[in-house]
Amino acid sequence: MIRRFMLLAAIALLPACHDQAAGGGGGARGQIKVVGSSTVYPFTAMVAERFLADNPAAKPPVIEATGTGGGMRLFCTGIGAAYADIADASRRMKRSEYEMCAHNGAGELLEIQIGIDGVAFAQSRNGPRMALTPADLYRALAAAPGGQPNKTTNWREVNPALPDMPIRVYGPPATSGTRDTLAGLILAHGCEQVDPAAAALRQRDPDAFAVRCERLRDDGAYVDAGENDNLIVQKLAANPTAIGVFGYSYLEENAGTVRGLPIAGITPSHATIADGSYPGARALYIYVKKAHLGAVPGLRQFLTHYAAAWGDDGPLARRGLIVAPAAVQARSAAIIRAETPLDPRELP
């Protein structure tokens, strides 16, 4: 379910400036518009609150949690008042997404890493304790482990050391960056652990590797719970034998209800995600259309507020963001100051 951050009086797009974004069309827009990751959503929403507190005459930003993939599709559709200014992303932009942006006139983008997060696996505090490995998760959740349709229904079939309970994992949809990270970091690594031919297949035929190693099963063991991560927390409370997958900040926010599961012996925490030892650690980003910086009122100031909020003792850290290393913070702040566009050659 799409969530919006806005004041009730500001639902409609209101004219405030001429659309200078390369003739993008759609009239004029007097407020910042953001789409993308549900994981990054609460951080961007907090920045919006601080932006409004310092600019009471500004129109409230409109922020939609569409998932990273869905947000990229919306973001890259074009430039101008009809299209979003910022894309929140819980993974790095793909080269194919950049090419779509460039094809539609939005080829100059600022890539700004705002911090670090982790893909957390969690269960109800009333559930049996579990400790998983990437290999366990691959055997349980991949659509075709070893090239064969997945028929496992119980965690004990996956690993005799695991509890005797059905496999039921609530997680994000295909449009989500969290799901991309689950597939690309966890399942792919587990596949290479149990399938001797997987590493060679990745090099020889990446598409075939993705089908064999990263595609999630769709027979009910993995349940698409939508972009509302709080809904997954509620489902875990109602079903103590289930597992949920969401960004670490939601685990921390709901620590009284759910607990994180160790992956490869490492429990998700600020420390293990910050140092990269937790297998599901990942960077968080925002992408900004350079053409919109001079056209949308307050957009440059909004980015300045973001940079001021992501430090060690900043409000985003208090909200649950894991702070990026000082060098990453400095690089991101420099990109904002100089409005340095992303070099697409760096993209995967």
Short mmCIF file of C-alpha atoms in Angstrom, two decimals:
data_model
loop_
_atom_site.label_atom_id
_atom_site.label_comp_id
_atom_site.label_asym_id
_atom_site.label_seq_id
_atom_site.Cartn_x
_atom_site.Cartn_y
_atom_site.Cartn_z
CA MET A 1 0.00 0.00 0.00
CA ILE A 2 1.48 3.29 -1.11
CA ARG A 3 2.18 5.65 1.76
CA ARG A 4 2.36 9.42 1.33
CA PHE A 5 3.95 12.05 3.52
CA MET A 6 2.06 15.33 3.11
CA LEU A 7 -0.21 17.74 4.91
CA LEU A 8 -3.90 17.28 4.23
CA ALA A 9 -4.18 20.65 2.55
CA ALA A 10 -1.44 19.88 0.03
CA ILE A 11 -2.68 16.81 -1.80
CA ALA A 12 -2.97 18.56 -5.15
CA LEU A 13 0.10 19.71 -7.07
CA LEU A 14 0.17 23.50 -6.91
CA PRO A 15 1.86 25.90 -9.32
CA ALA A 16 4.79 27.83 -7.94
CA CYS A 17 7.43 28.06 -10.63
CA HIS A 18 7.84 27.64 -14.35
CA ASP A 19 8.94 24.17 -15.33
CA GLN A 20 12.58 24.67 -16.29
CA ALA A 21 13.43 20.97 -16.47
CA ALA A 22 14.34 20.80 -20.15
CA GLY A 23 10.78 21.40 -21.30
CA GLY A 24 9.50 18.33 -19.51
CA GLY A 25 5.86 19.35 -19.48
CA GLY A 26 3.18 18.70 -16.92
CA GLY A 27 2.77 22.37 -15.96
CA ALA A 28 4.45 23.74 -12.84
CA ARG A 29 4.92 22.17 -9.42
CA GLY A 30 5.56 23.92 -6.13
CA GLN A 31 6.64 20.95 -4.01
CA ILE A 32 9.28 18.25 -4.00
CA LYS A 33 8.19 14.82 -5.17
CA VAL A 34 9.91 11.58 -4.09
CA VAL A 35 9.24 7.95 -5.02
CA GLY A 36 10.96 4.68 -4.17
CA SER A 37 12.18 2.48 -1.35
CA SER A 38 10.03 1.74 1.69
CA THR A 39 13.28 1.25 3.64
CA VAL A 40 14.53 4.76 2.82
CA TYR A 41 11.03 6.28 3.15
CA PRO A 42 11.18 7.03 6.92
CA PHE A 43 14.55 8.77 6.54
CA THR A 44 13.37 10.96 3.67
CA ALA A 45 10.16 11.69 5.58
CA MET A 46 12.18 12.86 8.59
CA VAL A 47 14.30 15.13 6.38
CA ALA A 48 11.05 16.52 4.95
CA GLU A 49 9.83 17.33 8.46
CA ARG A 50 13.02 19.24 9.24
CA PHE A 51 12.91 20.98 5.86
CA LEU A 52 9.36 22.18 6.57
CA ALA A 53 10.26 23.28 10.10
CA ASP A 54 12.94 25.58 8.63
CA ASN A 55 10.73 26.65 5.71
CA PRO A 56 7.15 27.03 7.02
CA ALA A 57 6.00 28.64 3.78
CA ALA A 58 7.16 25.68 1.68
CA LYS A 59 4.75 23.17 0.24
CA PRO A 60 5.05 19.76 1.96
CA PRO A 61 7.03 17.22 -0.07
CA VAL A 62 5.06 14.28 -1.44
CA ILE A 63 6.82 11.00 -0.66
CA GLU A 64 5.57 7.67 -2.01
CA ALA A 65 6.83 4.25 -0.89
CA THR A 66 6.64 2.37 -4.18
CA GLY A 67 9.63 0.08 -3.74
CA THR A 68 13.01 0.72 -5.29
CA GLY A 69 12.28 -0.96 -8.61
CA GLY A 70 8.85 0.60 -8.96
CA GLY A 71 10.26 3.97 -7.95
CA MET A 72 13.00 3.77 -10.56
CA ARG A 73 10.43 3.12 -13.27
CA LEU A 74 8.42 6.17 -12.20
CA PHE A 75 11.51 8.32 -11.68
CA CYS A 76 13.03 7.45 -15.05
CA THR A 77 9.89 8.07 -17.10
CA GLY A 78 10.90 11.66 -17.86
CA ILE A 79 11.84 15.10 -16.61
CA GLY A 80 9.54 18.00 -15.81
CA ALA A 81 6.82 18.80 -13.32
CA ALA A 82 4.93 15.57 -13.99
CA TYR A 83 7.85 13.41 -12.84
CA ALA A 84 9.55 12.79 -9.50
CA ASP A 85 12.63 14.75 -8.46
CA ILE A 86 14.15 12.11 -6.18
CA ALA A 87 14.22 8.32 -6.12
CA ASP A 88 14.83 6.62 -2.76
CA ALA A 89 16.76 3.37 -3.27
CA SER A 90 17.71 0.49 -0.98
CA ARG A 91 20.20 -0.73 -3.57
CA ARG A 92 22.32 0.89 -6.24
CA MET A 93 20.69 1.90 -9.51
CA LYS A 94 21.04 -0.69 -12.25
CA ARG A 95 22.66 0.21 -15.56
CA SER A 96 19.40 -0.67 -17.33
CA GLU A 97 17.53 1.81 -15.13
CA TYR A 98 20.05 4.53 -15.87
CA GLU A 99 19.69 3.85 -19.58
CA MET A 100 15.91 4.23 -19.25
CA CYS A 101 16.42 7.56 -17.47
CA ALA A 102 18.84 8.76 -20.16
CA HIS A 103 16.51 7.64 -22.95
CA ASN A 104 13.78 9.80 -21.41
CA GLY A 105 15.96 12.90 -21.01
CA ALA A 106 17.04 12.40 -17.41
CA GLY A 107 20.62 11.37 -18.06
CA GLU A 108 22.24 13.69 -15.49
CA LEU A 109 21.62 12.23 -12.05
CA LEU A 110 23.17 12.81 -8.66
CA GLU A 111 23.88 9.52 -6.84
CA ILE A 112 24.02 10.20 -3.09
CA GLN A 113 24.68 7.47 -0.54
CA ILE A 114 22.82 8.46 2.62
CA GLY A 115 23.92 5.62 4.90
CA ILE A 116 23.96 1.86 5.39
CA ASP A 117 21.27 -0.68 6.19
CA GLY A 118 20.90 -4.43 6.33
CA VAL A 119 18.35 -6.92 5.06
CA ALA A 120 17.16 -8.35 8.37
CA PHE A 121 15.53 -11.73 8.93
CA ALA A 122 13.28 -11.62 11.96
CA GLN A 123 10.81 -13.72 13.90
CA SER A 124 8.38 -13.17 16.75
CA ARG A 125 9.94 -13.17 20.20
CA ASN A 126 7.46 -15.97 20.95
CA GLY A 127 8.82 -18.18 18.17
CA PRO A 128 11.48 -20.92 18.41
CA ARG A 129 14.98 -19.57 18.07
CA MET A 130 16.63 -20.12 14.69
CA ALA A 131 20.07 -19.52 13.21
CA LEU A 132 20.29 -19.64 9.43
CA THR A 133 22.95 -19.64 6.74
CA PRO A 134 22.79 -18.36 3.16
CA ALA A 135 22.77 -22.03 2.08
CA ASP A 136 19.72 -22.71 4.30
CA LEU A 137 17.88 -19.74 2.83
CA TYR A 138 18.78 -20.74 -0.71
CA ARG A 139 17.50 -24.28 -0.18
CA ALA A 140 14.32 -22.97 1.45
CA LEU A 141 13.43 -20.03 -0.78
CA ALA A 142 14.97 -20.46 -4.22
CA ALA A 143 12.50 -21.50 -6.90
CA ALA A 144 14.86 -24.11 -8.36
CA PRO A 145 17.78 -24.99 -6.08
CA GLY A 146 20.26 -27.06 -8.01
CA GLY A 147 18.11 -26.60 -11.09
CA GLN A 148 15.19 -28.61 -9.68
CA PRO A 149 11.77 -27.23 -8.59
CA ASN A 150 11.73 -26.53 -4.86
CA LYS A 151 9.47 -29.00 -3.05
CA THR A 152 10.65 -28.44 0.54
CA THR A 153 7.90 -27.47 2.99
CA ASN A 154 9.61 -27.71 6.39
CA TRP A 155 12.75 -26.08 7.79
CA ARG A 156 13.97 -29.47 9.05
CA GLU A 157 14.04 -30.71 5.44
CA VAL A 158 16.41 -27.85 4.68
CA ASN A 159 18.69 -28.53 7.64
CA PRO A 160 18.14 -31.19 10.36
CA ALA A 161 19.36 -28.69 12.97
CA LEU A 162 16.46 -26.31 12.25
CA PRO A 163 13.04 -26.42 13.96
CA ASP A 164 10.32 -28.77 12.78
CA MET A 165 8.00 -26.10 11.39
CA PRO A 166 6.65 -25.06 8.00
CA ILE A 167 8.59 -22.69 5.76
CA ARG A 168 6.67 -19.41 5.70
CA VAL A 169 8.59 -16.22 4.95
CA TYR A 170 6.88 -12.83 4.60
CA GLY A 171 8.88 -10.46 2.46
CA PRO A 172 8.82 -7.58 -0.01
CA PRO A 173 7.51 -7.72 -3.60
CA ALA A 174 9.48 -7.90 -6.83
CA THR A 175 9.57 -4.08 -7.06
CA SER A 176 11.54 -3.83 -3.81
CA GLY A 177 15.26 -3.17 -3.44
CA THR A 178 15.17 -5.25 -0.26
CA ARG A 179 14.03 -8.23 -2.32
CA ASP A 180 16.78 -7.56 -4.87
CA THR A 181 19.30 -7.57 -2.03
CA LEU A 182 17.85 -10.78 -0.57
CA ALA A 183 18.27 -12.44 -3.97
CA GLY A 184 21.59 -10.90 -4.99
CA LEU A 185 23.43 -11.08 -1.66
CA ILE A 186 21.92 -13.93 0.32
CA LEU A 187 20.44 -16.44 -2.14
CA ALA A 188 23.23 -16.02 -4.70
CA HIS A 189 25.87 -16.59 -2.02
CA GLY A 190 24.00 -19.63 -0.70
CA CYS A 191 23.72 -21.01 -4.21
CA GLU A 192 27.48 -20.78 -4.72
CA GLN A 193 28.00 -22.55 -1.37
CA VAL A 194 25.91 -25.60 -2.29
CA ASP A 195 26.23 -25.74 -6.09
CA PRO A 196 29.81 -26.23 -7.35
CA ALA A 197 28.83 -25.15 -10.87
CA ALA A 198 27.17 -21.88 -9.81
CA ALA A 199 30.25 -19.63 -9.79
CA ALA A 200 31.20 -20.66 -13.32
CA LEU A 201 27.59 -20.23 -14.43
CA ARG A 202 27.56 -16.66 -13.06
CA GLN A 203 30.56 -15.79 -15.23
CA ARG A 204 29.36 -17.65 -18.31
CA ASP A 205 25.65 -16.82 -18.31
CA PRO A 206 24.46 -14.25 -15.71
CA ASP A 207 20.83 -14.60 -16.80
CA ALA A 208 20.89 -18.37 -16.30
CA PHE A 209 22.60 -17.84 -12.93
CA ALA A 210 19.81 -15.46 -11.87
CA VAL A 211 17.15 -18.04 -12.78
CA ARG A 212 18.94 -20.85 -10.99
CA CYS A 213 20.21 -19.00 -7.95
CA GLU A 214 18.23 -15.78 -7.37
CA ARG A 215 14.63 -16.46 -8.40
CA LEU A 216 12.32 -16.81 -5.40
CA ARG A 217 9.72 -19.54 -5.23
CA ASP A 218 6.08 -18.55 -5.71
CA ASP A 219 4.24 -21.54 -4.26
CA GLY A 220 3.35 -19.95 -0.92
CA ALA A 221 6.52 -20.61 1.07
CA TYR A 222 7.62 -17.04 0.30
CA VAL A 223 4.73 -14.62 0.70
CA ASP A 224 4.76 -11.24 -1.03
CA ALA A 225 3.62 -8.96 1.79
CA GLY A 226 3.78 -5.68 -0.16
CA GLU A 227 5.80 -2.57 0.53
CA ASN A 228 4.44 -2.00 4.05
CA ASP A 229 7.18 -3.36 6.30
CA ASN A 230 5.14 -2.67 9.43
CA LEU A 231 2.54 -5.10 8.08
CA ILE A 232 5.20 -7.84 8.03
CA VAL A 233 5.93 -7.12 11.70
CA GLN A 234 2.23 -7.54 12.46
CA LYS A 235 2.12 -10.85 10.59
CA LEU A 236 5.06 -12.15 12.64
CA ALA A 237 3.28 -11.27 15.85
CA ALA A 238 0.25 -13.26 14.66
CA ASN A 239 2.32 -16.24 13.41
CA PRO A 240 5.28 -17.06 15.71
CA THR A 241 6.57 -19.79 13.35
CA ALA A 242 6.94 -17.40 10.41
CA ILE A 243 9.96 -15.33 9.37
CA GLY A 244 9.92 -11.78 8.04
CA VAL A 245 12.34 -9.93 5.76
CA PHE A 246 12.72 -6.13 5.92
CA GLY A 247 15.23 -3.34 6.46
CA TYR A 248 17.16 -3.33 9.74
CA SER A 249 15.63 -0.04 10.87
CA TYR A 250 12.24 -1.76 11.15
CA LEU A 251 13.78 -4.53 13.24
CA GLU A 252 15.26 -1.99 15.61
CA GLU A 253 12.02 -0.02 15.76
CA ASN A 254 10.07 -3.15 16.71
CA ALA A 255 12.64 -4.80 18.98
CA GLY A 256 10.02 -5.39 21.67
CA THR A 257 7.99 -7.58 19.29
CA VAL A 258 10.51 -9.30 17.01
CA ARG A 259 14.13 -10.43 17.15
CA GLY A 260 16.73 -10.67 14.43
CA LEU A 261 17.96 -14.05 13.23
CA PRO A 262 21.69 -14.72 12.93
CA ILE A 263 22.85 -15.35 9.36
CA ALA A 264 26.09 -17.36 9.09
CA GLY A 265 26.48 -16.87 12.84
CA ILE A 266 26.24 -13.08 12.72
CA THR A 267 23.27 -11.26 14.23
CA PRO A 268 22.12 -8.05 12.52
CA SER A 269 23.15 -5.01 14.56
CA HIS A 270 24.48 -1.50 14.07
CA ALA A 271 28.02 -2.77 14.54
CA THR A 272 27.85 -5.82 12.24
CA ILE A 273 26.12 -3.89 9.46
CA ALA A 274 28.45 -0.89 9.76
CA ASP A 275 31.57 -3.05 9.51
CA GLY A 276 30.14 -5.19 6.70
CA SER A 277 30.40 -8.50 8.56
CA TYR A 278 26.64 -9.13 8.47
CA PRO A 279 25.89 -10.88 5.14
CA GLY A 280 22.88 -8.69 4.36
CA ALA A 281 24.60 -5.28 4.77
CA ARG A 282 23.90 -2.83 1.92
CA ALA A 283 24.17 0.86 1.03
CA LEU A 284 21.16 3.19 0.86
CA TYR A 285 20.87 5.93 -1.77
CA ILE A 286 18.87 8.78 -3.13
CA TYR A 287 19.01 9.73 -6.81
CA VAL A 288 18.24 13.29 -7.90
CA LYS A 289 17.58 14.76 -11.35
CA LYS A 290 20.07 17.55 -11.91
CA ALA A 291 17.67 19.24 -14.36
CA HIS A 292 15.16 19.68 -11.52
CA LEU A 293 17.51 21.41 -9.08
CA GLY A 294 16.86 24.86 -10.51
CA ALA A 295 13.21 24.23 -11.30
CA VAL A 296 11.64 22.86 -8.12
CA PRO A 297 11.50 25.27 -5.18
CA GLY A 298 13.57 24.13 -2.21
CA LEU A 299 15.09 21.04 -3.84
CA ARG A 300 18.68 22.16 -3.32
CA GLN A 301 17.91 23.12 0.27
CA PHE A 302 16.23 19.75 0.83
CA LEU A 303 19.45 17.97 -0.17
CA THR A 304 21.43 20.23 2.16
CA HIS A 305 19.10 19.20 4.99
CA TYR A 306 19.72 15.54 4.11
CA ALA A 307 23.50 15.98 4.35
CA ALA A 308 23.14 17.77 7.69
CA ALA A 309 21.03 14.90 9.10
CA TRP A 310 23.03 11.76 8.27
CA GLY A 311 25.98 12.19 10.67
CA ASP A 312 26.92 10.15 13.74
CA ASP A 313 24.79 12.13 16.15
CA GLY A 314 22.22 13.30 13.61
CA PRO A 315 18.45 12.75 13.60
CA LEU A 316 18.59 10.00 10.96
CA ALA A 317 20.89 7.92 13.18
CA ARG A 318 18.42 8.34 16.00
CA ARG A 319 15.70 7.20 13.60
CA GLY A 320 17.62 3.99 12.89
CA LEU A 321 19.91 4.83 9.96
CA ILE A 322 23.33 3.20 10.23
CA VAL A 323 25.83 5.94 9.55
CA ALA A 324 28.16 5.57 6.57
CA PRO A 325 31.94 5.90 7.05
CA ALA A 326 33.25 9.47 7.20
CA ALA A 327 34.78 9.21 3.71
CA VAL A 328 31.42 8.18 2.23
CA GLN A 329 29.65 11.04 4.03
CA ALA A 330 32.22 13.52 2.72
CA ARG A 331 31.92 12.23 -0.84
CA SER A 332 28.11 12.43 -0.76
CA ALA A 333 28.20 15.97 0.65
CA ALA A 334 30.65 17.00 -2.09
CA ILE A 335 28.33 15.59 -4.76
CA ILE A 336 25.52 17.74 -3.38
CA ARG A 337 27.67 20.89 -3.22
CA ALA A 338 29.14 20.51 -6.71
CA GLU A 339 26.04 18.87 -8.22
CA THR A 340 28.31 16.22 -9.69
CA PRO A 341 26.46 13.81 -11.96
CA LEU A 342 26.81 10.06 -11.73
CA ASP A 343 29.23 8.37 -14.14
CA PRO A 344 27.13 5.51 -15.55
CA ARG A 345 30.28 3.49 -16.22
CA GLU A 346 30.43 2.84 -12.46
CA LEU A 347 27.04 1.09 -12.41
CA PRO A 348 26.66 -2.70 -12.30
#
